[in-house]
CSV table of C-alpha atoms in Angstrom, one decimal:
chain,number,residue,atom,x,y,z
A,235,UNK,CA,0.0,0.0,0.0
A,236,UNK,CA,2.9,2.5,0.7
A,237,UNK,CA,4.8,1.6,-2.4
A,238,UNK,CA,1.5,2.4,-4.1
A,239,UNK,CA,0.8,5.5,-2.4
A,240,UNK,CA,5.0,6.8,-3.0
A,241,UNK,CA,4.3,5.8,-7.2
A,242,UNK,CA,1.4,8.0,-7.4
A,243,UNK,CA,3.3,11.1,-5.1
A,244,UNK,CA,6.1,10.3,-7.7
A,245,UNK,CA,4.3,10.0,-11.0
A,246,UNK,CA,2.0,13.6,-9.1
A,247,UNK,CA,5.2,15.3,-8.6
A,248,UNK,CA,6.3,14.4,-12.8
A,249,UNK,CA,3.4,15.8,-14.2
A,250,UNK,CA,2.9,18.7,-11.9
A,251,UNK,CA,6.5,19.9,-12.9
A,252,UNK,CA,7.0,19.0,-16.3
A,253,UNK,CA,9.4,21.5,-17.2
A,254,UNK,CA,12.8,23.2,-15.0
A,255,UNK,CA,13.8,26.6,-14.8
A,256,UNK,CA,17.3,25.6,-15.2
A,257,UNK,CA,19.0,28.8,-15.2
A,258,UNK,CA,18.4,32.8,-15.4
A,259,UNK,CA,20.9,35.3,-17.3
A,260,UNK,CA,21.1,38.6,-17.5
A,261,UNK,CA,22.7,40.8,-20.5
A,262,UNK,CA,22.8,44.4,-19.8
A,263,UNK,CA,23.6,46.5,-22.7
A,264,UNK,CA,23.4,50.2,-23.1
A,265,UNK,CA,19.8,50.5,-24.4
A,266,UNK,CA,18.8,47.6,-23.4
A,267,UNK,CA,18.4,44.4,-20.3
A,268,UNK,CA,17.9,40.9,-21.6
A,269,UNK,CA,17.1,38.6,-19.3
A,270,UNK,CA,17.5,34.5,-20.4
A,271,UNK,CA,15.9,32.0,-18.6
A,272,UNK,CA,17.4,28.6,-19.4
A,273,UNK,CA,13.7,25.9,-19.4
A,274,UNK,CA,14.1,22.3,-19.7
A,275,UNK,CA,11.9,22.1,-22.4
A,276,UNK,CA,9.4,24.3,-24.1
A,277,UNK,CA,7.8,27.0,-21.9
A,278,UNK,CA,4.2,28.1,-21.0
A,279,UNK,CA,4.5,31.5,-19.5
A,280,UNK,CA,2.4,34.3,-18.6
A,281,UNK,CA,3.5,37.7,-17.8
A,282,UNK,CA,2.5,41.0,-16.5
A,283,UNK,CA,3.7,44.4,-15.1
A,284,UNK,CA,3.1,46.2,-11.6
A,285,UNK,CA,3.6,49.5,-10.5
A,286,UNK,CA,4.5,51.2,-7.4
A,287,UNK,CA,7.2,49.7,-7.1
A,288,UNK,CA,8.1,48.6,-11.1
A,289,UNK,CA,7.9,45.1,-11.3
A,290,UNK,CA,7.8,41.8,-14.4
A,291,UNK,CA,5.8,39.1,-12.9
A,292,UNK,CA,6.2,36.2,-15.1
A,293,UNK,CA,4.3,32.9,-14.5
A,294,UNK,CA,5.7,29.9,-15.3
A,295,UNK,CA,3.6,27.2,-15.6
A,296,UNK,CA,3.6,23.9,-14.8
A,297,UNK,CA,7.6,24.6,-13.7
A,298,UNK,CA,10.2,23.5,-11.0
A,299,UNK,CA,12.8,25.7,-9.8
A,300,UNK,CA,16.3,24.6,-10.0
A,301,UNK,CA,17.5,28.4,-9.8
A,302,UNK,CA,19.7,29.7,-7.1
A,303,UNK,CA,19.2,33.5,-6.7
A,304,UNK,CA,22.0,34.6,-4.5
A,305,UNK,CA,24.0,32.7,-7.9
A,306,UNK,CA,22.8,34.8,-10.7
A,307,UNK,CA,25.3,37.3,-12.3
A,308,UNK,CA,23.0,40.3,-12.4
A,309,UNK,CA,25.2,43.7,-13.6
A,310,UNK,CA,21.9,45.5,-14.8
A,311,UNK,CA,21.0,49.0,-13.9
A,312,UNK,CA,17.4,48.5,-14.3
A,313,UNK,CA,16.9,45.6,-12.2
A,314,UNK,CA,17.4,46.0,-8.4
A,315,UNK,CA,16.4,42.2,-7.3
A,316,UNK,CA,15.1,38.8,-8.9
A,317,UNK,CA,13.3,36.6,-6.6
A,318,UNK,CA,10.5,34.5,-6.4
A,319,UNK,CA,6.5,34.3,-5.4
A,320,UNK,CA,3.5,32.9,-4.7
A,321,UNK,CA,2.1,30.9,-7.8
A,322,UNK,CA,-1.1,31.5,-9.1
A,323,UNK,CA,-1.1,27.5,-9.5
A,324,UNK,CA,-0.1,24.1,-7.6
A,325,UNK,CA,2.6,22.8,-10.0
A,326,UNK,CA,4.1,26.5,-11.4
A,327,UNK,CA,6.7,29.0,-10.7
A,328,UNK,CA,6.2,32.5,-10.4
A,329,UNK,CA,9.2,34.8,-11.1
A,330,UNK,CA,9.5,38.7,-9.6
A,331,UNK,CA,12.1,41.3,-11.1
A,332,UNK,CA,11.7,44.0,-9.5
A,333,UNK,CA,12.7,47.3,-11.7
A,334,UNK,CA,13.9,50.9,-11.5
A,335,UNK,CA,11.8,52.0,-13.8
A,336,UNK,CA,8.7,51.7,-15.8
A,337,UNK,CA,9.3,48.9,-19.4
A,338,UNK,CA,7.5,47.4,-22.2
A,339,UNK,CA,8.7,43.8,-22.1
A,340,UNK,CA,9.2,41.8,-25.3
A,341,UNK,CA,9.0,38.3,-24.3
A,342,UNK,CA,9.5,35.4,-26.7
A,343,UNK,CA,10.7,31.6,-26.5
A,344,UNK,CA,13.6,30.2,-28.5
A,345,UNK,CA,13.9,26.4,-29.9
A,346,UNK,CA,17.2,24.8,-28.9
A,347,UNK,CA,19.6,26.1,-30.8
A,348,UNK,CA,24.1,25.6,-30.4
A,349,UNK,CA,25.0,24.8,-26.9
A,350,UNK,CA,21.6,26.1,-26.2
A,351,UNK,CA,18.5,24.5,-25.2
A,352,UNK,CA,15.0,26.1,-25.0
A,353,UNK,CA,14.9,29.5,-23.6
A,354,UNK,CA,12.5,32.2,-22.8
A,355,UNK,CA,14.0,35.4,-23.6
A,356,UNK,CA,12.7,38.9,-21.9
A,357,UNK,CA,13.4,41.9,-23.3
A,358,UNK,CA,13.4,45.4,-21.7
A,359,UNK,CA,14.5,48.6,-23.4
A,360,UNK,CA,16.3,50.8,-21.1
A,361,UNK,CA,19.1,53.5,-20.9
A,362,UNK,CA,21.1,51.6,-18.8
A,363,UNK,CA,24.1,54.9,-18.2
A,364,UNK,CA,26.4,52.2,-16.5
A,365,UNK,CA,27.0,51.0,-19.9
A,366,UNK,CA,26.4,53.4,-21.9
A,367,UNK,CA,29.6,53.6,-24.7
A,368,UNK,CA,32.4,55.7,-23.3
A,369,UNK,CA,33.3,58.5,-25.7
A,370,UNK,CA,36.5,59.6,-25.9
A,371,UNK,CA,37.1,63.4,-25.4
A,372,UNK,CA,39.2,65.2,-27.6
A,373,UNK,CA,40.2,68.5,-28.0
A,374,UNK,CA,37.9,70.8,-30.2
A,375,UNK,CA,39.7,70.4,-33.8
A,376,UNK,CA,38.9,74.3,-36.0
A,377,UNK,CA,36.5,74.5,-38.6
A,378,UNK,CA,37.4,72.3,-41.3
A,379,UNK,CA,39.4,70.0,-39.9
A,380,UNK,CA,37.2,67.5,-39.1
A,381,UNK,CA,37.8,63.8,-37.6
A,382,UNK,CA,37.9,60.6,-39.6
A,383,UNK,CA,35.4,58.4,-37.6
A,384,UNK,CA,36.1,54.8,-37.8
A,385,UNK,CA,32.8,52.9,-36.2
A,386,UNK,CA,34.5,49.3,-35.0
A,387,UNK,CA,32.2,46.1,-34.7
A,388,UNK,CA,33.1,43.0,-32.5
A,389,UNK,CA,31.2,40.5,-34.0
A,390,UNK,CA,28.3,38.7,-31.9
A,391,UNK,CA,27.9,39.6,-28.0
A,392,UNK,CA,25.9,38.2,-25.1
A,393,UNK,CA,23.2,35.4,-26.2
A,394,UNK,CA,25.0,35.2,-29.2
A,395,UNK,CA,28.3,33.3,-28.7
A,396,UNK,CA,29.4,33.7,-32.6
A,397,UNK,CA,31.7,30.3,-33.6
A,398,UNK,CA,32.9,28.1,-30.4
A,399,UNK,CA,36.2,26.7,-30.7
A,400,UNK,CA,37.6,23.7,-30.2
A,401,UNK,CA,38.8,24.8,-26.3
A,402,UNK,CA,35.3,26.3,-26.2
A,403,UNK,CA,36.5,29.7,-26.5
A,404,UNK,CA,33.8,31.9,-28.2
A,405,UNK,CA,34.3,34.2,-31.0
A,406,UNK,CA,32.3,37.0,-29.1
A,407,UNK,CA,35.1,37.9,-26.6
A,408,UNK,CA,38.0,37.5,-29.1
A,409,UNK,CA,36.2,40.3,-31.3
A,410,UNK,CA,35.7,42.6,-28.6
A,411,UNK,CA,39.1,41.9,-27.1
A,412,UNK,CA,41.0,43.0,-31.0
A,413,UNK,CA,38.1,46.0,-31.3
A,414,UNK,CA,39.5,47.3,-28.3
A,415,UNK,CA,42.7,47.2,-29.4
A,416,UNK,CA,41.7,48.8,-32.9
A,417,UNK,CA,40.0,51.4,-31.2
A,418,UNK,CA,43.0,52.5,-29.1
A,419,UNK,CA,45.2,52.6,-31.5
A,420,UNK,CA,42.9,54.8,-33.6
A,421,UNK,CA,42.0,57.2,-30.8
A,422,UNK,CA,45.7,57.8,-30.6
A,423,UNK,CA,46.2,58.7,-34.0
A,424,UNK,CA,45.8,62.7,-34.6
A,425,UNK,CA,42.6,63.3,-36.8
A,426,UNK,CA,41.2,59.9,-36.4
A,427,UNK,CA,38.6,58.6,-33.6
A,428,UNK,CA,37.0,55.3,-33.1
A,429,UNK,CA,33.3,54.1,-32.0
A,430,UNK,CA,32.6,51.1,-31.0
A,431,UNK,CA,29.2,49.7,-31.3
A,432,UNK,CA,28.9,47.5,-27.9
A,433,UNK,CA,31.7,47.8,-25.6
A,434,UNK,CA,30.4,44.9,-23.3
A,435,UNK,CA,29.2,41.4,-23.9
A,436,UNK,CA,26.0,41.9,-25.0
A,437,UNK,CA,24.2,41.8,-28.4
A,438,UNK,CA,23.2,44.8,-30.8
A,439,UNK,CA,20.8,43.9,-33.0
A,440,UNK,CA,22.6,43.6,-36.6
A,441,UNK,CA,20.5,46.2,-38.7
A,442,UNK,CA,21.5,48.6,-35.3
A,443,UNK,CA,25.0,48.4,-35.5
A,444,UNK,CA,24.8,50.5,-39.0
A,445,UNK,CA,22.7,53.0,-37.1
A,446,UNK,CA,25.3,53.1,-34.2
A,447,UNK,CA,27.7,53.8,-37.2
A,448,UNK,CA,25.5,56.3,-38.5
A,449,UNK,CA,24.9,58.7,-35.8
A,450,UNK,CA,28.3,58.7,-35.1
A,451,UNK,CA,28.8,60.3,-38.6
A,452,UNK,CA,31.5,57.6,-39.4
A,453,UNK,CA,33.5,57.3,-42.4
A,454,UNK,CA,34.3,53.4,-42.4
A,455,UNK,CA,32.6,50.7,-40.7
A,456,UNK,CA,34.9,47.7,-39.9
A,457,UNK,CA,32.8,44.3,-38.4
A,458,UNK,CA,35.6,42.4,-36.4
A,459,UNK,CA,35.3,38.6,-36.6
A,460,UNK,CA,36.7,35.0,-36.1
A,461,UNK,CA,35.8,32.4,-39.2
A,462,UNK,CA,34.7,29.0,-38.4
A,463,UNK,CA,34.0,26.2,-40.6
A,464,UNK,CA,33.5,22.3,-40.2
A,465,UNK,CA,37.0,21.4,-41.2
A,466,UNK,CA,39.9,22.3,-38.4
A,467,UNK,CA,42.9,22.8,-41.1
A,468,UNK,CA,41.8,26.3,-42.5
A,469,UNK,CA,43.7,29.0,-41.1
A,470,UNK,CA,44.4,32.8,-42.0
A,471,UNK,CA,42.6,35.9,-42.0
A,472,UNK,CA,40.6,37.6,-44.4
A,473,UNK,CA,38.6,40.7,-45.8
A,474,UNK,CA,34.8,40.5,-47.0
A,475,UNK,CA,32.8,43.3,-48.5
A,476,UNK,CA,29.5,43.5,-49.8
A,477,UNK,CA,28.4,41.4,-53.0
A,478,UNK,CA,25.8,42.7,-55.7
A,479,UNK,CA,22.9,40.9,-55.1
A,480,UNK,CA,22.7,42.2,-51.5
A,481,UNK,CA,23.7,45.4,-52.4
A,482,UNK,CA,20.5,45.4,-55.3
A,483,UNK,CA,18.2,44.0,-52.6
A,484,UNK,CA,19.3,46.6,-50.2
A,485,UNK,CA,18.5,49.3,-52.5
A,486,UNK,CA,15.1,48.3,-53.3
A,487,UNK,CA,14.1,48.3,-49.3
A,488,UNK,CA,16.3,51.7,-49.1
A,489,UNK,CA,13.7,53.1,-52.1
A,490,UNK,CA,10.6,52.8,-49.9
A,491,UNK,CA,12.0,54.5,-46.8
A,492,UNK,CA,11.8,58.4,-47.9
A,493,UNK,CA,12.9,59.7,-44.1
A,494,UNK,CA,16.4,57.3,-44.3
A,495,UNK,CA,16.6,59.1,-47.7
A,496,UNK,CA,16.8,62.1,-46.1
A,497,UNK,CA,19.0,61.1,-43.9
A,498,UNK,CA,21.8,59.2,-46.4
A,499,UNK,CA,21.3,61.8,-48.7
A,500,UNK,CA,21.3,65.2,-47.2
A,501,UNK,CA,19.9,68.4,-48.6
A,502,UNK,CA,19.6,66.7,-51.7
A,503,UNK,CA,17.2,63.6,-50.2
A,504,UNK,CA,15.5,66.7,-48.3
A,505,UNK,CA,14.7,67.7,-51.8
A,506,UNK,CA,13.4,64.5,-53.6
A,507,UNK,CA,11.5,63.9,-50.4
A,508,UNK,CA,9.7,67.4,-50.8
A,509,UNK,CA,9.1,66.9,-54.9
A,510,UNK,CA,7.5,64.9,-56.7
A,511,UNK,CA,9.5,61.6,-55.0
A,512,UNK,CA,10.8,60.6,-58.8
A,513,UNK,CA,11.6,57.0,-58.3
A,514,UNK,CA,14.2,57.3,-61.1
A,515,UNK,CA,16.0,60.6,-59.2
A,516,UNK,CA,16.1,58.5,-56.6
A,517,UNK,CA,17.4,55.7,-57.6
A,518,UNK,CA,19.8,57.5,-59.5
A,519,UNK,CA,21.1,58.8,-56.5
A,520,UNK,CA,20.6,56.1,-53.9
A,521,UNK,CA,22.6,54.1,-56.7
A,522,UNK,CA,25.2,56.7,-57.1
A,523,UNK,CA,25.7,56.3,-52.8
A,524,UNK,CA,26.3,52.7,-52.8
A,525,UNK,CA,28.1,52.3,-56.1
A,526,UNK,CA,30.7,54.7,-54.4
A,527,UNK,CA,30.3,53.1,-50.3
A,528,UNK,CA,31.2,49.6,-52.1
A,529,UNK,CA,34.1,50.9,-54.4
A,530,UNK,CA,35.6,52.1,-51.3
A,531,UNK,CA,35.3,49.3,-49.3
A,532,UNK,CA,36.6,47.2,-51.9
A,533,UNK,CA,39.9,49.6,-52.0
A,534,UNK,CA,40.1,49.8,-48.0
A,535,UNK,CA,40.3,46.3,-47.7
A,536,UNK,CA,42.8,46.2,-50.4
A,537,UNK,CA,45.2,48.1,-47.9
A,538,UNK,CA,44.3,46.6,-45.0
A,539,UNK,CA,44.8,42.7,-46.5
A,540,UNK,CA,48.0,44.4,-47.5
A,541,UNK,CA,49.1,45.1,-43.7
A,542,UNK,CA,47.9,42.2,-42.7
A,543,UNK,CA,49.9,39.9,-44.9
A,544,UNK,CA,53.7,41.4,-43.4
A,545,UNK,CA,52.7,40.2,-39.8
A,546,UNK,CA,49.4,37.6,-39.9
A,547,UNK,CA,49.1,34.3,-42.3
A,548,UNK,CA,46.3,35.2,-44.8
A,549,UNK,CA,43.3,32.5,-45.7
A,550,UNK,CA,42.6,35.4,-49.1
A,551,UNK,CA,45.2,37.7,-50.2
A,552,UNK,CA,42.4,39.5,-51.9
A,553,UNK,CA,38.9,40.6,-51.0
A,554,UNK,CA,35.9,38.1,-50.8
A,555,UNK,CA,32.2,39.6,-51.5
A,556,UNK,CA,29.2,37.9,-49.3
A,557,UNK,CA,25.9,38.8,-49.0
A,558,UNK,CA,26.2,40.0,-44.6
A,559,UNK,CA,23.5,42.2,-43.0
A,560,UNK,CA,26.0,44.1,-41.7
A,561,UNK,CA,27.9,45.3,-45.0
A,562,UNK,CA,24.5,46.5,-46.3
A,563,UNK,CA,24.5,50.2,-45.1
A,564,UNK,CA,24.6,52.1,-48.8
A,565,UNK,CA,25.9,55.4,-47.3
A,566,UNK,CA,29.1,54.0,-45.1
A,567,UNK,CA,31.7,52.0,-46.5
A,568,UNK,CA,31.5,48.5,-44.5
A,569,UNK,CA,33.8,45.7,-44.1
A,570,UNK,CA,34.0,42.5,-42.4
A,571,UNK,CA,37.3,41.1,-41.0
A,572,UNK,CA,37.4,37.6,-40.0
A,573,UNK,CA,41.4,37.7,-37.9
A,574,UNK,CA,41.3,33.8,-38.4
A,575,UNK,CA,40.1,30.5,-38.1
A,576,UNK,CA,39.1,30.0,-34.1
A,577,UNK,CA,37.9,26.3,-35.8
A,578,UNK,CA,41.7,26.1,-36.0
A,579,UNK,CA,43.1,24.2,-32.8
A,580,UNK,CA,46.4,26.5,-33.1
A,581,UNK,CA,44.5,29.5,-34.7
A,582,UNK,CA,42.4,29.5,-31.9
A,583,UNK,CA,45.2,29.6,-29.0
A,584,UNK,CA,46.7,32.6,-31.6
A,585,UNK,CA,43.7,34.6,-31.1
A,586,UNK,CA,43.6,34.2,-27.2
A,587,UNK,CA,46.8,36.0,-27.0
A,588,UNK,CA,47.4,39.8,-26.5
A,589,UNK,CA,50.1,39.6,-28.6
A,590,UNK,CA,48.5,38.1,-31.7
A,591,UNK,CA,45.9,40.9,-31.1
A,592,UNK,CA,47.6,43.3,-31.0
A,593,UNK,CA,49.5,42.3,-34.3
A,594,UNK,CA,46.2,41.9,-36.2
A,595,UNK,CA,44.7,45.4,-34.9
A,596,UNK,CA,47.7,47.0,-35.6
A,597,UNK,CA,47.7,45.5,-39.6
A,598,UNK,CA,44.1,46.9,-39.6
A,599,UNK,CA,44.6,50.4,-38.4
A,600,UNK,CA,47.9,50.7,-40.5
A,601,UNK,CA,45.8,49.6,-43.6
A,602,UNK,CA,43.3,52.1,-43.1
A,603,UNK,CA,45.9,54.9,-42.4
A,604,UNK,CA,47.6,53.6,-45.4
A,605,UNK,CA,44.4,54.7,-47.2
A,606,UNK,CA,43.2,57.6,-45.9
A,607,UNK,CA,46.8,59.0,-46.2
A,608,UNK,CA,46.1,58.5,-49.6
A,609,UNK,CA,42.5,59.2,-49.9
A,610,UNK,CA,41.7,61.3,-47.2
A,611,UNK,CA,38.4,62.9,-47.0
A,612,UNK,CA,38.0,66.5,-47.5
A,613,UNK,CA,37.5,68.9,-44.4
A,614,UNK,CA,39.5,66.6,-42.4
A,615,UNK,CA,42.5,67.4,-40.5
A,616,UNK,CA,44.4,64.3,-42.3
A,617,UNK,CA,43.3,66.0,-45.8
A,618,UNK,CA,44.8,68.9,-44.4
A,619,UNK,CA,48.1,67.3,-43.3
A,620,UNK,CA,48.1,65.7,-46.8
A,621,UNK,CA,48.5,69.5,-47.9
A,622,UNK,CA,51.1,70.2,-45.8
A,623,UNK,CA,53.5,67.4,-46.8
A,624,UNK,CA,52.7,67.9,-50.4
A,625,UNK,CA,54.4,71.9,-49.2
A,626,UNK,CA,57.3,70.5,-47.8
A,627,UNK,CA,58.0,69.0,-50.9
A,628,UNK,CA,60.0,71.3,-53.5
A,629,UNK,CA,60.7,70.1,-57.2
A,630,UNK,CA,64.1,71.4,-58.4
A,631,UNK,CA,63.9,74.6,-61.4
A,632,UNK,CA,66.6,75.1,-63.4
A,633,UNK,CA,69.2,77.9,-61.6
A,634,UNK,CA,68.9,76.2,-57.9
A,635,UNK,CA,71.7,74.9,-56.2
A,636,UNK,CA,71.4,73.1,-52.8
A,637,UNK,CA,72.4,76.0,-50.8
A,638,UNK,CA,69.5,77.6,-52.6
A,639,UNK,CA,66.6,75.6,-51.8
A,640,UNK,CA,67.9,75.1,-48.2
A,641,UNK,CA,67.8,78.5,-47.4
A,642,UNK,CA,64.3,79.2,-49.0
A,643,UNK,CA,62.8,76.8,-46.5
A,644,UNK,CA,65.4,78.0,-43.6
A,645,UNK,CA,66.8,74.6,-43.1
A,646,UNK,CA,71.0,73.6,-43.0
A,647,UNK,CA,72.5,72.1,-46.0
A,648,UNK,CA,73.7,69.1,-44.1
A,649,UNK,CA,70.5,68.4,-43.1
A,650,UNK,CA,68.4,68.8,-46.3
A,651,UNK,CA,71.1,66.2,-48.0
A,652,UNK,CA,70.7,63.6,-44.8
A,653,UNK,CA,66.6,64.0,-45.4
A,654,UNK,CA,66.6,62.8,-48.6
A,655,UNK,CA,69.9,60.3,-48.5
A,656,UNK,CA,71.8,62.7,-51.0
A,657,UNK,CA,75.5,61.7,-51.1
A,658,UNK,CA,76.5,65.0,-52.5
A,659,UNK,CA,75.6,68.7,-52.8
A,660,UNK,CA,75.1,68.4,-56.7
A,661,UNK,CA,71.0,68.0,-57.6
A,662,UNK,CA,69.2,67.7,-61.1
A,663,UNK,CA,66.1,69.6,-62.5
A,664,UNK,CA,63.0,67.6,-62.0
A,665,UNK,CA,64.2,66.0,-58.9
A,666,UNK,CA,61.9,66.3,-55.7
A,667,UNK,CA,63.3,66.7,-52.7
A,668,UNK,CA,61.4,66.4,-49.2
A,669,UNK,CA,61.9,69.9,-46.9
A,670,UNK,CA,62.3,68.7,-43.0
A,671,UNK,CA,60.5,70.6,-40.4
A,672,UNK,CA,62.5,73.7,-40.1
């Protein structure tokens, strides 16, 4: 009779608790707190809001707990506590985050997918300032002599591990680690200035990280990643930029959005908008903006593969085209940089270490000073030293002697002829030699 009685209180117990909460994480991200909760299997879930004080009830139904609270990484502004209470139901689970401030969840449920199995996924928009991206204050530049803004990408963040090695090492903290890198070196660099669209782990939405760019008024988007494929014996790095097709199908979906025609195109979008909205004019433009965004990608990546081939091993020594949401933006020249294989059993111990790193940021932001040295955009304060080192250069006229040119620029003999490697005083017409700094 008692082993009866204990088979029913078992088999009770089993269908009164047919799913786990197995786990709860929490993402905070600048404009955003994503909370994760980890089910055993497919959940049934109700939710609701309270106010004074802010709170997200969510009911889980038909749910054991397996959840520790004191256990749960929690780095979010919004939420002040997680905890638990009464269920409206024998058998469920009834969840409590209790919030700084008023929301409007988005709550959804995700089919096992990677090393994950079936989550529900809470969403709540929110400034969170404790993350919000640290801009780097520089000094006031005059009038036309403008920064280059370079927006950087890591690849993936938070829920979204990107590739997984075979250490288990995810791509997500590699890419953040080298855009961190990239980013110093290019706030260091007079003229220049970085943006970095997460700066924690966390995930921005892919279609955001061209608006991140976009606000910040950047010249070059550069999406940092680590390639991954079935096969452990690639290795090397490699460039992408945007294919055709995508870029066609883009600018169909660009065609029916008249305010982000306003925006990529200025006064002269401000116009079309205000007309007769001419498909044709538009196109013609819109065209116009992306035909130039992808020729310029096409030649950044061109230097930067460049760089990277003197220090890194290269998978492509020339740029591959792929059809990547986040290459699309027609108005900012976009490019995808996978630093190597982290499928790669000694690729992926490469891209753990600082020094590796810091050798492929440093091949990046030389390739893209490389080019902008040589293509640098007008109003900009590397345009403007461009100017001045095409001065301090002084092409010989017939009559000048050495002695001459050195004291037009107010500069010793002996140190115009070690400038330019000259092994004697004598110079020829035609013959351009660089003036040093007086």
């Amino acid at each position: 009779m008692k082993s009866i009685l204990a088979f029913f209180c078992v088999l009770f117990s089993v269908s009164a608790w047919s799913n786990q909460l197995e786990s709860i994480r929490v993402w905070p991200s600048p404009d955003n707190t994503r909370i994760v909760l980890d089910m055993g299997s497919a959940p049934a879930y109700d939710y609701f809001l309270l106010n004074d004080p802010h709170r997200l009830v969510v009911d889980l139904n038909q749910t054991q707990n397996r959840v520790s609270f004191a256990a749960i990484g929690n780095n979010s502004e919004l939420i002040t506590k997680i905890r638990d209470s009464k269920p409206p139901a024998a058998g469920s689970f009834r969840l409590v985050f209790e919030l700084k401030a008023a929301v409007k969840p988005v709550v959804f449920p995700l089919a096992p997918a990677g090393d994950y199995g079936h989550r529900l996924v809470i969403d709540l928009p929110y400034e969170d300032q404790s993350r919000a991206p640290q801009q780097v204050v520089r000094q006031a530049t005059p009038v036309g002599q403008k920064e280059i803004v370079v927006a950087i990408d890591p690849g993936h963040g938070g829920e979204d591990p990107g590739a997984i090695g075979p250490k288990k090492n995810r791509e997500k903290h590699i890419t953040l680690a080298i855009s961190r890198r990239l980013a110093e070196l290019i706030n260091k660099e007079p003229g220049m200035r970085a943006v970095l669209t997460r700066t924690g782990d966390y995930f921005v939405n892919l279609n955001q990280r061209s608006e991140i760019a976009r606000k910040a008024k950047a010249d070059l988007l550069l999406s940092i990643h680590a390639d991954s494929v079935a096969n452990s014996g690639p290795r090397g790095a490699s460039v992408w930029v945007l294919s055709s097709n995508r870029a066609n199908r883009e600018m169909a979906g660009w065609l029916e959005k008249q305010e982000r025609q306003s925006e990529l195109l200025g006064g002269v979008g401000e116009v079309i908008s205000q007309a007769d909205g001419n498909p044709y004019l538009t196109r013609t433009f819109l065209d116009l903006s992306m035909d130039r965004s992808r020729a310029d990608s096409y030649a950044i990546s061109e230097h930067i593969l460049s760089a990277m081939g003197k220090v890194v091993r290269l998978h492509k020594s020339k740029p591959e085209h792929a059809s990547l949401a986040v290459l699309k933006s027609p108005d900012i020249p976009s490019l995808l940089i996978e630093a190597g294989f982290i499928s790669n059993p000694q690729e992926e111990q490469l891209l753990l270490t600082a020094a590796h790193q810091q050798k492929v940021a440093q091949a990046v932001f030389g390739g893209v000073k490389s080019y902008y040295r040589q293509n640098p955009p007008s109003g900009t304060m590397v345009a403007s030293q461009s100017v001045s080192q095409a001065a301090r250069q002084h092409t010989v006229r017939t009559g000048e002697s050495l002695s001459l040119i050195a004291q037009r620029y107010g500069v010793s003999v002996s140190r115009l002829k070690g400038h330019n490697q000259l092994q004697s005083d004598v110079v020829k017409v035609g013959q351009i030699l660089d003036i040093p700094s007086s």
